[in-house]
């Protein structure tokens, strides 16, 4: 309200005229609920609750509450208010509804507004005149208070509240009610609390009274009835009455609520869990309380942006959204936790079911698969002792991963690796209810008991919502070191530096620099991924990255490394995916004291690199650096590969830096669809096809070409993309497969050690014992990381270019001629009907000749008049690069 004071008449405060939402207003909107009567709704009707935060009553006569849809500009819903709201009191406006849920407490006034359950706009107006301010009513005259919820196009302070649902309302933060004039800051989303203090504790009768009040007698529905024998509750969308259980854990903050578990479940129902989550921010219960919960049953799906319940691949969690909670007694013993030994959880991770949706399974078989086991124990207390850490502690997220099966797919450093699309069933997420995890590394141990109810997370699947976490045993994991390359070895590395930008901390640059020098032993060539432009994630049109690369190379030099130079091509703005505005790209670092980078002009963001034959018969790039097939649709919204031509000790090496598209958009590997759809594989396989075609262009010119592909390929060693790229090993060798199975990983995602980064080499470089290859684990296994990827390096000895000798023979007549004269070339024993290219000294083209059906040919060629006197060579070269030569004396 614009007025700063109030006018008292006979002890009653007259509502002053308001010209904009005023944080100092006495009467404000306290709570908004639009899911009334819908499936899973705790109440049959929508409602709006007002609260008087002032010290005097306020007459609401002549006022109204008005409603508009989230994106609307007209205000068609209106309910007139009557009567007085006392100081500190709540005023309930009941609106339209349905059939599901309990009745509201008696409203102060009722209307017929049918509000959205997820998003909309509400205005408290000091008149009954319909608003005509469109989508700017939060600042309009006459509007006392305003709430935009969900994706509303108008809100007090410019920020709407989070989206609500059938089972949640938008309500002001409690203790005391907060009103800063900003909906996003002032409101939270929680179970509806009409005519009750936001976040208020459940209240009820004295259950110690004799005779026992009826409210303290358990209903006939048990937690096992609520959970049912499958993934989906048979009571979904229904109301239940006085479900009994003991509170085993309480979680505050995001997804607030508590778990209850039956003290004496029916042991003849092994498929039906005896624990369940009660979704409520009210609090007022403690661990050990025996409670009776009445409310609606839901199967809750966590949704990512753009998902709906019908499209999400998340698994659901059965919950009760309470309307009434009665505490019967306190200090009760908790049900004993199920001990998780190495044999408790089945070895098979996911069941196979027709149609692919595991939630269709009923009853689940807890002895058949891990997903079924965890569903049969959802919400129940479990315990794992002396658990080894397989995914580092992420203190910013309050999560850490352990294994219940220490021997299952154990890496040589303590993690759990994946060698197929079947996830290791022993991996288990731990999310303490207090949000605190240690900064533990892979291979450390949580000694003693880690205990809590079973929960589910989009990131990592089934979890222990731990009420007790084992003590951290630090096993002092350290990064491994590469062997320095020998003088005659070329060292090529790849390193994804995770959105590196000039604004990143000096500490990150220092750690990356030390990693290149100390852990990678200063490779000769480094393929870098995720180099951002000079303005980082600011989307201002900047595409140059010279500041990023200057800062990185300076950090490497400061760490004692070589003075690297770089080669890269700036992308087209906002066309290569990654963090918006960052323009990530791949780039080369190279040590000019060890290797020569062959600069060939003309490469840019849209020009495709080609391959041609060099004067020495080797493959040469048409531009260097150059992008591989950049206009191919396979690279849409993705990084384009960068090819570079290098010379090491006189031998040419073609290196391609890569960063294939991510796994974004794939169905959740821990979710309800098994096997999950990996839609992103299609683009990576198309990208692999494009790069494979480029490699074959190189090998068509020189079958013995030294080719190295390095980078973040965002896929496994057994993936379709890897098989396509290598032709199942016929064209390229994936060096990760030369390591023992327990060393094959470059990344740790959700507690699973896996391969995303690769180095591939042409087969001429890949003979057993010819290469030395290391993955350098300095990031993925550690709680403190410079990047989320581990780098890797290969040490190899490039082969010299030697043309194979033809089976045919070449004779010259005469073998001694003067410049400008002709010589007759006689070809015998060559492949029939084959085009042969004629060259002088292997460089100067003199023409072509095609052999006859017998593989023979006669042809006269003129020796150029400017040929120097002395010994020369005439040669013929077939398409398969076989060569025959004859000596020529020019006199």
XYZ file of N, CA and C in Angstrom, residues 616-732:
351
model
N 56.316 -36.108 -51.198
C 57.023 -37.311 -50.767
C 56.121 -38.526 -50.689
N 54.891 -38.407 -51.185
C 53.971 -39.531 -51.166
C 53.144 -39.641 -49.912
N 53.388 -38.802 -48.911
C 52.609 -38.839 -47.687
C 51.312 -38.058 -47.865
N 50.404 -38.280 -46.934
C 49.154 -37.534 -46.952
C 49.384 -36.152 -46.359
N 48.853 -35.136 -47.025
C 48.966 -33.760 -46.548
C 47.576 -33.161 -46.442
N 47.362 -32.318 -45.432
C 46.080 -31.628 -45.273
C 46.028 -30.428 -46.199
N 44.852 -30.130 -46.734
C 44.703 -28.952 -47.588
C 44.773 -27.674 -46.777
N 44.326 -27.728 -45.517
C 44.476 -26.613 -44.577
C 44.905 -27.214 -43.249
N 45.704 -26.482 -42.510
C 46.150 -26.972 -41.201
C 46.396 -25.774 -40.293
N 45.613 -25.642 -39.191
C 44.561 -26.556 -38.769
C 43.326 -26.429 -39.655
N 42.518 -27.486 -39.676
C 41.294 -27.475 -40.458
C 40.223 -28.291 -39.770
N 38.977 -27.902 -39.981
C 37.860 -28.592 -39.336
C 37.341 -29.710 -40.239
N 36.988 -30.818 -39.619
C 36.541 -31.992 -40.350
C 35.047 -31.874 -40.660
N 34.737 -31.746 -41.954
C 33.356 -31.793 -42.446
C 32.415 -30.920 -41.610
N 32.734 -29.631 -41.401
C 31.969 -28.824 -40.435
C 30.519 -28.571 -40.819
N 30.163 -28.709 -42.103
C 28.778 -28.462 -42.505
C 27.902 -29.700 -42.374
N 28.490 -30.821 -42.024
C 27.727 -32.053 -41.835
C 26.749 -31.867 -40.684
N 25.499 -32.289 -40.878
C 24.485 -32.135 -39.830
C 24.853 -32.883 -38.556
N 25.777 -33.829 -38.649
C 26.202 -34.565 -37.457
C 26.785 -33.634 -36.410
N 27.279 -32.467 -36.835
C 27.936 -31.548 -35.897
C 27.013 -30.432 -35.447
N 25.708 -30.554 -35.709
C 24.783 -29.510 -35.279
C 24.834 -29.352 -33.765
N 25.018 -28.123 -33.321
C 25.073 -27.796 -31.891
C 26.132 -28.648 -31.180
N 27.239 -28.896 -31.865
C 28.295 -29.733 -31.304
C 29.638 -29.256 -31.840
N 30.684 -29.624 -31.124
C 32.021 -29.203 -31.493
C 32.494 -29.918 -32.765
N 33.137 -29.152 -33.651
C 33.671 -29.738 -34.866
C 35.104 -30.210 -34.627
N 35.470 -31.401 -35.131
C 36.841 -31.880 -34.933
C 37.854 -30.981 -35.642
N 39.051 -30.955 -35.100
C 40.122 -30.114 -35.632
C 41.291 -31.011 -36.010
N 41.661 -30.966 -37.296
C 42.790 -31.756 -37.790
C 44.022 -30.869 -37.905
N 45.154 -31.424 -37.521
C 46.419 -30.705 -37.620
C 47.511 -31.618 -38.162
N 48.424 -31.027 -38.920
C 49.533 -31.777 -39.524
C 50.814 -31.453 -38.755
N 51.451 -32.483 -38.240
C 52.672 -32.320 -37.449
C 53.798 -33.139 -38.074
N 55.008 -32.689 -37.829
C 56.193 -33.450 -38.245
C 57.071 -33.666 -37.021
N 57.392 -34.934 -36.762
C 58.238 -35.307 -35.624
C 59.429 -36.094 -36.151
N 60.608 -35.516 -35.999
C 61.843 -36.148 -36.441
C 61.737 -36.632 -37.882
N 61.199 -35.758 -38.735
C 61.099 -36.024 -40.160
C 59.924 -36.876 -40.571
N 59.093 -37.286 -39.612
C 57.976 -38.163 -39.928
C 56.655 -37.447 -39.634
N 55.765 -37.532 -40.606
C 54.510 -36.783 -40.522
C 53.482 -37.537 -39.679
N 52.732 -36.763 -38.884
C 51.660 -37.307 -38.055
C 50.432 -36.408 -38.214
N 49.293 -37.020 -38.532
C 48.026 -36.290 -38.586
C 47.309 -36.522 -37.256
N 47.019 -35.430 -36.532
C 46.325 -35.522 -35.251
C 44.972 -34.829 -35.392
N 43.930 -35.469 -34.869
C 42.587 -34.880 -34.896
C 42.093 -34.749 -33.461
N 41.755 -33.532 -33.061
C 41.176 -33.262 -31.739
C 39.661 -33.336 -31.857
N 39.008 -33.983 -30.872
C 37.581 -34.266 -30.967
C 36.862 -33.957 -29.660
N 35.594 -33.583 -29.784
C 34.692 -33.478 -28.635
C 33.288 -33.754 -29.144
N 32.886 -35.020 -29.119
C 31.586 -35.429 -29.638
C 30.467 -34.922 -28.719
N 29.224 -35.015 -29.229
C 28.086 -34.493 -28.460
C 27.864 -35.308 -27.191
N 27.268 -34.665 -26.204
C 27.106 -35.267 -24.884
C 25.960 -36.272 -24.882
N 25.766 -36.901 -23.722
C 24.691 -37.863 -23.545
C 23.380 -37.190 -23.126
N 23.332 -35.880 -23.157
C 22.108 -35.169 -22.789
C 20.924 -35.625 -23.627
N 19.795 -35.836 -22.964
C 18.594 -36.299 -23.640
C 18.371 -37.790 -23.545
N 19.396 -38.543 -23.121
C 19.219 -39.985 -22.935
C 18.291 -40.239 -21.746
N 17.592 -41.347 -21.782
C 16.789 -41.726 -20.630
C 17.695 -42.109 -19.465
N 17.185 -41.906 -18.264
C 17.953 -42.147 -17.047
C 18.317 -43.623 -16.932
N 19.620 -43.899 -16.791
C 20.072 -45.283 -16.682
C 19.572 -45.943 -15.407
N 19.190 -45.144 -14.411
C 18.662 -45.674 -13.159
C 17.139 -45.601 -13.109
N 16.506 -45.320 -14.241
C 15.089 -45.023 -14.243
C 14.195 -46.195 -14.587
N 12.970 -45.857 -14.957
C 11.939 -46.886 -15.115
C 12.003 -47.598 -16.458
N 12.645 -46.983 -17.463
C 12.723 -47.632 -18.771
C 14.034 -48.388 -18.881
N 13.930 -49.710 -19.009
C 15.105 -50.567 -19.062
C 14.980 -51.548 -20.229
N 15.981 -51.592 -21.130
C 17.132 -50.690 -21.123
C 16.711 -49.281 -21.531
N 17.402 -48.260 -21.039
C 17.031 -46.888 -21.386
C 17.334 -46.577 -22.842
N 16.551 -45.694 -23.402
C 16.818 -45.219 -24.768
C 17.973 -44.231 -24.737
N 18.991 -44.512 -25.549
C 20.171 -43.641 -25.618
C 20.101 -42.851 -26.934
N 19.205 -41.879 -26.954
C 18.935 -41.153 -28.201
C 20.154 -40.381 -28.695
N 21.010 -39.949 -27.785
C 22.183 -39.170 -28.199
C 23.189 -40.013 -28.965
N 23.087 -41.341 -28.870
C 24.014 -42.213 -29.601
C 23.925 -41.999 -31.103
N 22.740 -41.660 -31.582
C 22.571 -41.498 -33.026
C 23.477 -40.404 -33.563
N 23.531 -39.268 -32.848
C 24.382 -38.181 -33.333
C 25.854 -38.545 -33.203
N 26.229 -39.178 -32.092
C 27.644 -39.550 -31.952
C 28.062 -40.576 -33.008
N 27.160 -41.494 -33.345
C 27.483 -42.468 -34.387
C 27.631 -41.775 -35.735
N 26.789 -40.790 -36.004
C 26.942 -40.008 -37.237
C 28.261 -39.237 -37.226
N 28.634 -38.707 -36.078
C 29.916 -38.005 -35.977
C 31.075 -38.973 -36.195
N 30.947 -40.166 -35.632
C 31.985 -41.177 -35.832
C 32.108 -41.544 -37.304
N 30.984 -41.617 -38.000
C 31.004 -41.914 -39.430
C 31.760 -40.845 -40.200
N 31.538 -39.574 -39.839
C 32.217 -38.472 -40.532
C 33.719 -38.499 -40.287
N 34.124 -38.735 -39.055
C 35.559 -38.762 -38.756
C 36.203 -39.999 -39.367
N 35.504 -41.120 -39.356
C 36.016 -42.331 -39.998
C 36.255 -42.092 -41.488
N 35.338 -41.382 -42.130
C 35.512 -41.078 -43.555
C 36.744 -40.212 -43.776
N 36.983 -39.262 -42.886
C 38.184 -38.431 -43.022
C 39.447 -39.275 -42.863
N 39.461 -40.158 -41.874
C 40.641 -41.024 -41.685
C 40.879 -41.858 -42.937
N 39.811 -42.349 -43.531
C 39.980 -43.157 -44.746
C 40.479 -42.320 -45.920
N 40.147 -41.027 -45.934
C 40.742 -40.155 -46.953
C 42.260 -40.097 -46.785
N 42.701 -39.993 -45.550
C 44.136 -39.954 -45.275
C 44.785 -41.271 -45.690
N 44.176 -42.382 -45.301
C 44.766 -43.684 -45.583
C 44.695 -44.037 -47.065
N 43.738 -43.444 -47.786
C 43.681 -43.675 -49.230
C 44.886 -43.073 -49.930
N 45.387 -41.970 -49.420
C 46.589 -41.357 -49.975
C 47.836 -42.085 -49.503
N 47.840 -42.440 -48.228
C 49.010 -43.106 -47.646
C 48.532 -44.159 -46.653
N 48.474 -45.424 -47.071
C 47.983 -46.473 -46.163
C 48.814 -46.619 -44.900
N 50.043 -46.105 -44.897
C 50.896 -46.201 -43.717
C 50.965 -44.874 -42.960
N 49.931 -44.058 -43.141
C 49.931 -42.749 -42.477
C 49.858 -42.913 -40.968
N 50.565 -42.032 -40.258
C 50.504 -41.958 -38.800
C 49.315 -41.074 -38.424
N 48.250 -41.675 -37.919
C 47.036 -40.936 -37.572
C 46.729 -41.148 -36.096
N 46.464 -40.051 -35.388
C 46.083 -40.106 -33.978
C 44.806 -39.292 -33.802
N 43.774 -39.908 -33.244
C 42.543 -39.213 -32.876
C 42.485 -39.155 -31.357
N 42.262 -37.981 -30.815
C 42.255 -37.824 -29.363
C 41.117 -36.907 -28.963
N 40.612 -37.104 -27.748
C 39.608 -36.174 -27.252
C 38.552 -36.830 -26.382
N 37.514 -36.035 -26.125
C 36.354 -36.459 -25.344
C 35.286 -36.897 -26.335
N 35.164 -38.213 -26.516
C 34.204 -38.761 -27.467
C 32.855 -39.039 -26.822
N 32.758 -38.798 -25.525
C 31.485 -38.887 -24.799
C 30.788 -40.231 -24.976
N 31.576 -41.296 -25.105
C 30.948 -42.599 -25.230
C 31.906 -43.700 -24.805
N 31.303 -44.863 -24.569
C 32.043 -45.994 -24.031
C 32.870 -46.682 -25.107
N 33.812 -47.490 -24.675
C 34.663 -48.242 -25.595
C 33.880 -49.338 -26.323
N 32.721 -49.719 -25.811
C 31.902 -50.763 -26.433
C 30.697 -50.180 -27.161
N 30.657 -48.868 -27.340
C 29.496 -48.187 -27.902
C 29.446 -48.331 -29.422
N 28.268 -48.137 -30.017
C 28.181 -48.099 -31.480
C 29.087 -47.045 -32.102
N 29.226 -45.892 -31.451
C 30.080 -44.842 -32.004
C 31.525 -45.303 -32.082
N 32.020 -45.942 -31.030
C 33.412 -46.404 -31.033
C 33.618 -47.493 -32.078
N 32.655 -48.381 -32.211
C 32.795 -49.448 -33.208
C 32.757 -48.873 -34.621
N 31.891 -47.875 -34.831
C 31.809 -47.237 -36.141
C 33.091 -46.496 -36.469
N 33.601 -45.769 -35.524
C 34.804 -44.973 -35.756
C 35.995 -45.849 -36.116
N 36.126 -46.982 -35.455
C 37.310 -47.834 -35.641
C 37.111 -48.926 -36.672
N 35.876 -49.068 -37.217
C 35.535 -50.247 -38.033
C 35.825 -51.517 -37.246
N 35.353 -51.508 -35.994
C 35.563 -52.644 -35.090
C 37.039 -53.017 -34.983
N 37.890 -51.992 -35.008
C 39.322 -52.218 -34.830
C 40.091 -52.435 -36.108
N 39.415 -52.502 -37.253
C 40.121 -52.758 -38.517
C 40.875 -51.533 -39.017
N 40.342 -50.331 -38.734
C 40.970 -49.101 -39.242
C 41.753 -48.375 -38.159
N 41.200 -48.337 -36.965
C 41.837 -47.638 -35.853
C 41.824 -48.539 -34.621
